Short mmCIF file of N, CA, C and O in Angstrom, two decimals:
data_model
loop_
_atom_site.label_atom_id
_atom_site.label_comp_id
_atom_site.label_asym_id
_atom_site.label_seq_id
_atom_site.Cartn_x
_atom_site.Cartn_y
_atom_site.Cartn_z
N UNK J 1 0.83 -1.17 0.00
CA UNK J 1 0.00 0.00 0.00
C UNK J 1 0.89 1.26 0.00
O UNK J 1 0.63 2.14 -0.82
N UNK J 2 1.98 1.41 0.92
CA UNK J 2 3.18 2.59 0.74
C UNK J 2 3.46 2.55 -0.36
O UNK J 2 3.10 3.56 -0.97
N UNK J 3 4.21 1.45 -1.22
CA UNK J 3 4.06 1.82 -2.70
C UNK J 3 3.66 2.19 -3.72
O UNK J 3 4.16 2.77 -4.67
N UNK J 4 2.31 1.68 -3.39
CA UNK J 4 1.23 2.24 -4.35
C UNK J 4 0.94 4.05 -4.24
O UNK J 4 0.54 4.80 -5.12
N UNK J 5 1.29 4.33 -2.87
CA UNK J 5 0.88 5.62 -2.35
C UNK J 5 2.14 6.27 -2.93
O UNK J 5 1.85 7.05 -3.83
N UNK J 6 3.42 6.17 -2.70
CA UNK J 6 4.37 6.88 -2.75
C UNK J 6 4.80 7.08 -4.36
O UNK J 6 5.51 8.03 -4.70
N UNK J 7 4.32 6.14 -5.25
CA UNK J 7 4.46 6.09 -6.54
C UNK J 7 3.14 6.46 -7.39
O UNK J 7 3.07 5.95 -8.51
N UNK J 8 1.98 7.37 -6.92
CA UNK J 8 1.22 7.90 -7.71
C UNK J 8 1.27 9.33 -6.88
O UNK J 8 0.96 9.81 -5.79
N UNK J 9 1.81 9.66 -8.05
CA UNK J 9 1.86 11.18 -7.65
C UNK J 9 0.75 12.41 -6.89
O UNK J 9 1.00 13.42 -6.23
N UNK J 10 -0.27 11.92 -7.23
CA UNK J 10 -1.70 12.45 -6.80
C UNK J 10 -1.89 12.14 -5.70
O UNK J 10 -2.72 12.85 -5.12
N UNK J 11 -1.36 11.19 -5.04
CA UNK J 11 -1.67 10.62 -3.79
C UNK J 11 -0.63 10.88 -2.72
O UNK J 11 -0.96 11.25 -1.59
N UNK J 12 1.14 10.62 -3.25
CA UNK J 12 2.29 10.72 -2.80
C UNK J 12 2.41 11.82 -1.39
O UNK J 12 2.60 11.48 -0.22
N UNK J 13 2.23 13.46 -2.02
CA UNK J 13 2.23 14.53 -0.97
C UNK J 13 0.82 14.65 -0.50
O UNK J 13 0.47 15.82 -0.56
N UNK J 14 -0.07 13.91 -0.09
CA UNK J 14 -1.66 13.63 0.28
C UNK J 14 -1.78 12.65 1.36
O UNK J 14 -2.41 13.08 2.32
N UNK J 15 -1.35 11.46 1.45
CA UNK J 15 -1.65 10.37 1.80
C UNK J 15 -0.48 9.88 2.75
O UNK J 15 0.49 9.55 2.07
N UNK J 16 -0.27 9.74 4.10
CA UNK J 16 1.02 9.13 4.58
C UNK J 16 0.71 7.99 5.77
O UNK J 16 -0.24 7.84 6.54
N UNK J 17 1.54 7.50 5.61
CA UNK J 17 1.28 5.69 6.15
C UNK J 17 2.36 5.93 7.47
O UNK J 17 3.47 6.44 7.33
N UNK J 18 1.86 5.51 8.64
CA UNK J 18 3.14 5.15 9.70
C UNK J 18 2.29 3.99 10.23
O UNK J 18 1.15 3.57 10.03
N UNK J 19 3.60 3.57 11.19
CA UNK J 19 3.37 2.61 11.94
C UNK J 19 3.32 2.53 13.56
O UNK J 19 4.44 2.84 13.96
N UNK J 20 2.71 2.33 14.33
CA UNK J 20 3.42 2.56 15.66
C UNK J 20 3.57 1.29 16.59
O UNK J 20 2.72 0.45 16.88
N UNK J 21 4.81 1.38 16.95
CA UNK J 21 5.16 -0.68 18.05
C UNK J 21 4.64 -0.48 19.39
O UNK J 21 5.32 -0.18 20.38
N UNK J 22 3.45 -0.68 19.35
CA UNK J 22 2.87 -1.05 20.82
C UNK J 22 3.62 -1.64 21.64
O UNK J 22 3.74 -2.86 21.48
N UNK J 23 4.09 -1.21 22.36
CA UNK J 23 4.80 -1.76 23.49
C UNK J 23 6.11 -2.48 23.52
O UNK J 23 6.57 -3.41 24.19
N UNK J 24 6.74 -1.36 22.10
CA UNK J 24 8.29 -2.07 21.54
C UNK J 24 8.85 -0.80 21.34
O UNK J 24 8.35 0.14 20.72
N UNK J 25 10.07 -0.87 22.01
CA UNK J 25 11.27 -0.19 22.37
C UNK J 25 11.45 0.31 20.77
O UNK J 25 10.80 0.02 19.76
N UNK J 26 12.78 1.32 20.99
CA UNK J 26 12.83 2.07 19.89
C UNK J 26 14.08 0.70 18.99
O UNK J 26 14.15 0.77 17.76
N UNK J 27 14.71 -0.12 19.53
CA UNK J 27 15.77 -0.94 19.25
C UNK J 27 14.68 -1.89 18.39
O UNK J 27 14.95 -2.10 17.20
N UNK J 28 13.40 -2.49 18.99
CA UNK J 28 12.99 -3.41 18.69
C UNK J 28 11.65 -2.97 17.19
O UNK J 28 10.91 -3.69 16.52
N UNK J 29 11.86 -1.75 17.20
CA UNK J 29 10.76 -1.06 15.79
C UNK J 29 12.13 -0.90 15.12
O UNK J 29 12.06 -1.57 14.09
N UNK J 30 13.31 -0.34 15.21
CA UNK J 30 14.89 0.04 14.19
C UNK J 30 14.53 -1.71 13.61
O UNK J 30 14.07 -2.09 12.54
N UNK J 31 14.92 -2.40 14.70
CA UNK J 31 15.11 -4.21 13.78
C UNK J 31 14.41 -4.77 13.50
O UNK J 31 14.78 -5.86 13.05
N UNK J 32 12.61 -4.42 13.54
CA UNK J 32 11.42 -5.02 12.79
C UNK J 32 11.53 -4.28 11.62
O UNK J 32 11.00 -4.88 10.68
N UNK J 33 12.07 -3.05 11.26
CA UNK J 33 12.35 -1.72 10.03
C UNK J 33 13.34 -2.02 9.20
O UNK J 33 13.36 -1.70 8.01
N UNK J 34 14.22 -2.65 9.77
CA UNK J 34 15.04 -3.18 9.08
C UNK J 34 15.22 -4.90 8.68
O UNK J 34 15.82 -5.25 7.67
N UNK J 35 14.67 -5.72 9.51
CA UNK J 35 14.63 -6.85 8.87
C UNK J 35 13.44 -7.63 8.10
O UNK J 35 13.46 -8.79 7.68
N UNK J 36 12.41 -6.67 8.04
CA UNK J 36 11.17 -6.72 7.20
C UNK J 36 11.14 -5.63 6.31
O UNK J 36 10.09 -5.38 5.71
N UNK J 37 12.30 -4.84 6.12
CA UNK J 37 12.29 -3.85 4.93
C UNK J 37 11.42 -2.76 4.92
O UNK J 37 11.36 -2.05 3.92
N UNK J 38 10.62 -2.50 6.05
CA UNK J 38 9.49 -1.05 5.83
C UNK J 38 9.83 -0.35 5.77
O UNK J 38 10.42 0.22 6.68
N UNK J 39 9.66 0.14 4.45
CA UNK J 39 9.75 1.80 4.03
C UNK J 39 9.45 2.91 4.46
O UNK J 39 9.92 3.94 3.98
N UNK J 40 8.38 2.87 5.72
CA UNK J 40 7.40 3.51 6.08
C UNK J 40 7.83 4.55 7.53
O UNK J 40 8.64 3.92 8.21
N UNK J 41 7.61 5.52 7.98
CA UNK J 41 8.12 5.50 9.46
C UNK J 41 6.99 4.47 10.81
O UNK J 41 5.82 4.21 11.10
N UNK J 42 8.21 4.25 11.16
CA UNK J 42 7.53 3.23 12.49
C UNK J 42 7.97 4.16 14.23
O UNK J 42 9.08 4.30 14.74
N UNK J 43 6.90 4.52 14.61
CA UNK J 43 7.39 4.72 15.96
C UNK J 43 7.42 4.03 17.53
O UNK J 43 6.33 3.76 18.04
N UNK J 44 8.24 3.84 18.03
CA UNK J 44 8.28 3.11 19.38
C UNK J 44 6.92 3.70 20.22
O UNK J 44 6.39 4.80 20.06
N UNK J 45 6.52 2.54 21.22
CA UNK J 45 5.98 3.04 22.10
C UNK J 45 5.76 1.57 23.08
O UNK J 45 5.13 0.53 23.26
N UNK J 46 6.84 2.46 23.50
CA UNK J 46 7.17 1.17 24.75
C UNK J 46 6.66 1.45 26.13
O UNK J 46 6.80 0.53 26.94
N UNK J 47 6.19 2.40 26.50
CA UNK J 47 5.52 2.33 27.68
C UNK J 47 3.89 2.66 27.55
O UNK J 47 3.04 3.11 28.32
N UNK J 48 3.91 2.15 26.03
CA UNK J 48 1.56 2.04 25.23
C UNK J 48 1.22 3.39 25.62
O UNK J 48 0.01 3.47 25.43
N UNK J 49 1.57 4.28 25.98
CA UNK J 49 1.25 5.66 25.95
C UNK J 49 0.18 5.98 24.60
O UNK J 49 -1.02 6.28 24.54
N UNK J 50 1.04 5.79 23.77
CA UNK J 50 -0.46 6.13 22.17
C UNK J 50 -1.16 5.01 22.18
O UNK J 50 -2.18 5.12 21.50
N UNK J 51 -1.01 3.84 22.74
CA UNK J 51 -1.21 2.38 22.38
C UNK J 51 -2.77 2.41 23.97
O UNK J 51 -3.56 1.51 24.27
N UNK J 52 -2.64 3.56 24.46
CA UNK J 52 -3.40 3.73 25.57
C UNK J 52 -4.47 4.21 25.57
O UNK J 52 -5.53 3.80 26.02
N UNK J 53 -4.04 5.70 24.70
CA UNK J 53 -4.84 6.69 24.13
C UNK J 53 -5.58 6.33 23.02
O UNK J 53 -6.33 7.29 22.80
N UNK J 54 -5.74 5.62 22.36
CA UNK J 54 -5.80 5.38 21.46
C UNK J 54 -7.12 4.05 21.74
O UNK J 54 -7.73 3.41 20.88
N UNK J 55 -7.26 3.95 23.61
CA UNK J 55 -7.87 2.48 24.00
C UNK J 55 -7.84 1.27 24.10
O UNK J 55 -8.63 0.35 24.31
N UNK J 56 -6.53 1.48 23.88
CA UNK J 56 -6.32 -0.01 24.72
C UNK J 56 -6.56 -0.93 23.34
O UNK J 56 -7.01 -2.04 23.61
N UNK J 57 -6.37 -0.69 22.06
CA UNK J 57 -7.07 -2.16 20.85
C UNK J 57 -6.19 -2.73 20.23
O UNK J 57 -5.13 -2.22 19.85
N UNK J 58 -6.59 -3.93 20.08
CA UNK J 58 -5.52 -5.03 19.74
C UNK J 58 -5.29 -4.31 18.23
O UNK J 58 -5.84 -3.42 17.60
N UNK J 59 -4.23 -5.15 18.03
CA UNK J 59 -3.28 -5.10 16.92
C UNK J 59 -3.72 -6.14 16.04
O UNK J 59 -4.29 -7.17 16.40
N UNK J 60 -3.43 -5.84 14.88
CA UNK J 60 -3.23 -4.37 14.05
C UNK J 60 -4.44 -4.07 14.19
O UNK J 60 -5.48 -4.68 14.45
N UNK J 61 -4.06 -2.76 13.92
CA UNK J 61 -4.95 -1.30 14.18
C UNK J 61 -5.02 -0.46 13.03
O UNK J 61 -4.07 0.32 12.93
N UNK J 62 -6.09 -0.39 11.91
CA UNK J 62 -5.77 0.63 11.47
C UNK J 62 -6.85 2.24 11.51
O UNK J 62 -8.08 2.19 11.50
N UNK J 63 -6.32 3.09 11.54
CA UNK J 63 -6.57 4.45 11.92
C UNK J 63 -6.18 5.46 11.04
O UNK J 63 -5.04 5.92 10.97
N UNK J 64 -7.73 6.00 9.96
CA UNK J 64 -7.44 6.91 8.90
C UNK J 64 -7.77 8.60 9.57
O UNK J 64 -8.59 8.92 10.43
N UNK J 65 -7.09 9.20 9.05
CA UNK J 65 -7.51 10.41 9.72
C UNK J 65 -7.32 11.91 8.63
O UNK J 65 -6.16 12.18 8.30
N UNK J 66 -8.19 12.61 8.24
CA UNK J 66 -8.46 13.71 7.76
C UNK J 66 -8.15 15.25 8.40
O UNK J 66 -8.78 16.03 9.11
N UNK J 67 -6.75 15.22 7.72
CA UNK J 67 -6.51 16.44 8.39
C UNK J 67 -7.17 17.52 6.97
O UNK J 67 -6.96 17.44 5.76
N UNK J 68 -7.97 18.45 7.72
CA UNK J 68 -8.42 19.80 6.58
C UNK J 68 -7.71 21.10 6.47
O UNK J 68 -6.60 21.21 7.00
N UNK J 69 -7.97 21.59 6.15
CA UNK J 69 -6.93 22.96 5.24
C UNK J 69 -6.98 23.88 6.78
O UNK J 69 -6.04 24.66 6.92
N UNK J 70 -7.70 23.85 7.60
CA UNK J 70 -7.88 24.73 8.55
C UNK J 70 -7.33 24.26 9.67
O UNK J 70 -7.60 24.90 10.69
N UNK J 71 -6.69 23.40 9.78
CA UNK J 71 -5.90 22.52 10.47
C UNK J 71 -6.47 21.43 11.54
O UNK J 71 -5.84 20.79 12.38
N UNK J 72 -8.28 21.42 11.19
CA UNK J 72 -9.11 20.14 12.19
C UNK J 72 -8.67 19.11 11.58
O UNK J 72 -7.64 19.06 10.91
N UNK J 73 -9.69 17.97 11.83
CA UNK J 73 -9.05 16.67 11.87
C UNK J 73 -10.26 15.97 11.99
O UNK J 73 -11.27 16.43 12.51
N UNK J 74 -10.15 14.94 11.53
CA UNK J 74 -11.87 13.95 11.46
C UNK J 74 -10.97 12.61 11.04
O UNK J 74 -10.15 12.46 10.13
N UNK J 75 -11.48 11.61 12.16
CA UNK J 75 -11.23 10.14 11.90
C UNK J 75 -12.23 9.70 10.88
O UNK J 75 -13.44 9.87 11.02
N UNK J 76 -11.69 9.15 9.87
CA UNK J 76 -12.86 8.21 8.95
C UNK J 76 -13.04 7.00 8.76
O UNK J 76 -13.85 6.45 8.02
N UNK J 77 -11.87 6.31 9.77
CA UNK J 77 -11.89 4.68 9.44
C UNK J 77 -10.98 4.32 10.39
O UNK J 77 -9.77 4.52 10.51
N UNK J 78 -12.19 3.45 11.36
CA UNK J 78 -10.65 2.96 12.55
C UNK J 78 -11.69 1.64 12.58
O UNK J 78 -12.89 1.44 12.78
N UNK J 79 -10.27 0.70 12.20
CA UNK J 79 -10.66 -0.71 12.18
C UNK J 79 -9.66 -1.61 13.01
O UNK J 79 -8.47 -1.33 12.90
N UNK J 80 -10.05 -2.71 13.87
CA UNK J 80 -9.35 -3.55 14.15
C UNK J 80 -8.56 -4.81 13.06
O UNK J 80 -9.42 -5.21 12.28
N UNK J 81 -7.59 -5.32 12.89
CA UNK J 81 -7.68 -6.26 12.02
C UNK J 81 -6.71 -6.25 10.81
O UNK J 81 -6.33 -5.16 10.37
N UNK J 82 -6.33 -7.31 10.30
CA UNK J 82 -5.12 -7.09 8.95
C UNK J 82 -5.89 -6.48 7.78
O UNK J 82 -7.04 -6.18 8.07
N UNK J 83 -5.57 -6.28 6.77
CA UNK J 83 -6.05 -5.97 5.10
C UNK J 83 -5.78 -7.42 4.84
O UNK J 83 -4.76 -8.01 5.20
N UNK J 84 -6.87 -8.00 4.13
CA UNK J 84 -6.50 -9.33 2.92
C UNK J 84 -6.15 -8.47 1.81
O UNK J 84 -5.24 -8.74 1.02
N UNK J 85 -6.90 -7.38 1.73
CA UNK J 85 -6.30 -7.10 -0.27
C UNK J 85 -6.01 -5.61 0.30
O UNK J 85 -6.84 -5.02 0.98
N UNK J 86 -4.82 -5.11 -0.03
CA UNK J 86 -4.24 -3.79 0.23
C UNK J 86 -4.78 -2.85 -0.48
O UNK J 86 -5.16 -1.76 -0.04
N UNK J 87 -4.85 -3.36 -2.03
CA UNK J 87 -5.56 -2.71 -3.17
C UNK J 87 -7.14 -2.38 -2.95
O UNK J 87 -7.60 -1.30 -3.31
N UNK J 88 -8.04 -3.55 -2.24
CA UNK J 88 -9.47 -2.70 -1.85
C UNK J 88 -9.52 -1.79 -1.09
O UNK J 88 -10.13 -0.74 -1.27
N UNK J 89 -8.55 -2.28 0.34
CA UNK J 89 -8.59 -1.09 1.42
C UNK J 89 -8.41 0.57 0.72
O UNK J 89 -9.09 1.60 0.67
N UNK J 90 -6.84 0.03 0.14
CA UNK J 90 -6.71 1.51 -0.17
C UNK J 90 -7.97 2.32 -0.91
O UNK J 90 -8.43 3.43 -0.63
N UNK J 91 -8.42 1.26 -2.08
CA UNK J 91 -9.41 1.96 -2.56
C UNK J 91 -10.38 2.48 -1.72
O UNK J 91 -10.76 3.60 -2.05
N UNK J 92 -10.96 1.95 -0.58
CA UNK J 92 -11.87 1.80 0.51
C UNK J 92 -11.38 3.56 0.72
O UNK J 92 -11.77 4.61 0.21
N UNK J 93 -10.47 3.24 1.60
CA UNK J 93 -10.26 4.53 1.71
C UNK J 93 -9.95 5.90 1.12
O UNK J 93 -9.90 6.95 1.75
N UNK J 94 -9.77 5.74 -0.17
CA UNK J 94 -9.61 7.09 -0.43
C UNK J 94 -10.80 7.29 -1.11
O UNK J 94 -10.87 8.18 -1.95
N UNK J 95 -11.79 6.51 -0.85
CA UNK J 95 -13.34 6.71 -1.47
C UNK J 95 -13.71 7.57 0.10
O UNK J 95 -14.18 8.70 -0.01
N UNK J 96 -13.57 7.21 1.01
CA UNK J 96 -14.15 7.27 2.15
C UNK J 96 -13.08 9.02 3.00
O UNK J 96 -13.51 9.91 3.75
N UNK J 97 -11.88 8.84 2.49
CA UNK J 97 -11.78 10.71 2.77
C UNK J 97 -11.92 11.44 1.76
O UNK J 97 -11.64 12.61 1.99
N UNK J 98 -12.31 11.19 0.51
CA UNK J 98 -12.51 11.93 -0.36
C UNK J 98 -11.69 12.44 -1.33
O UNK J 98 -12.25 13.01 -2.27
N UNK J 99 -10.36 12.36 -1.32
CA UNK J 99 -9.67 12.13 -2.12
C UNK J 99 -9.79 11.04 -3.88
O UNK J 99 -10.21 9.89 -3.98
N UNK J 100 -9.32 11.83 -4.88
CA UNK J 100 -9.59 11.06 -6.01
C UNK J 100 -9.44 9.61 -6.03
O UNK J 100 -9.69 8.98 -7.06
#
């Protein structure tokens, strides 16, 4: 899905993907980043601080969010659970913030 995002230009400066390690040190997100190759930024959070805020929900987590020109913010898609097809989600979602 980072690929797809980072290689269509329309989407590239629009659309950004992170990751965050529930309850994994900054050593243990560097060597999941590096020995699974993610392109993506991943941030530690080893004492669940966002992993808290966020309620306490199992993993994976995913969490779309709409930032607008005025600088609010509107969640549009918070799901528990993996993607089977990366290609529907994404589509899913950029039907669902409005983006082309």
């Amino acid at each position: 899905m980072y690929r797809k995002i980072e290689n269509d230009k329309g989407l590239k400066d629009k659309v950004k993907l992170i990751g965050i390690g529930a309850g994994n040190s900054a050593f243990e997100v560097g060597y999941f980043k590096k020995t699974y190759n993610i392109p993506f930024p991943l941030f530690p959070d080893g004492n669940f601080s966002i992993h808290k805020k966020m309620g306490e929900v199992r993993t994976p987590y995913f969490i779309c969010i709409r930032i607008r020109n005025d600088g609010s913010h509107e969640v549009f898609y918070s799901k528990v659970g993996g993607a089977n097809d990366a290609d529907l989600l994404l589509k899913k979602l950029l039907q669902d913030s409005g983006l082309p």
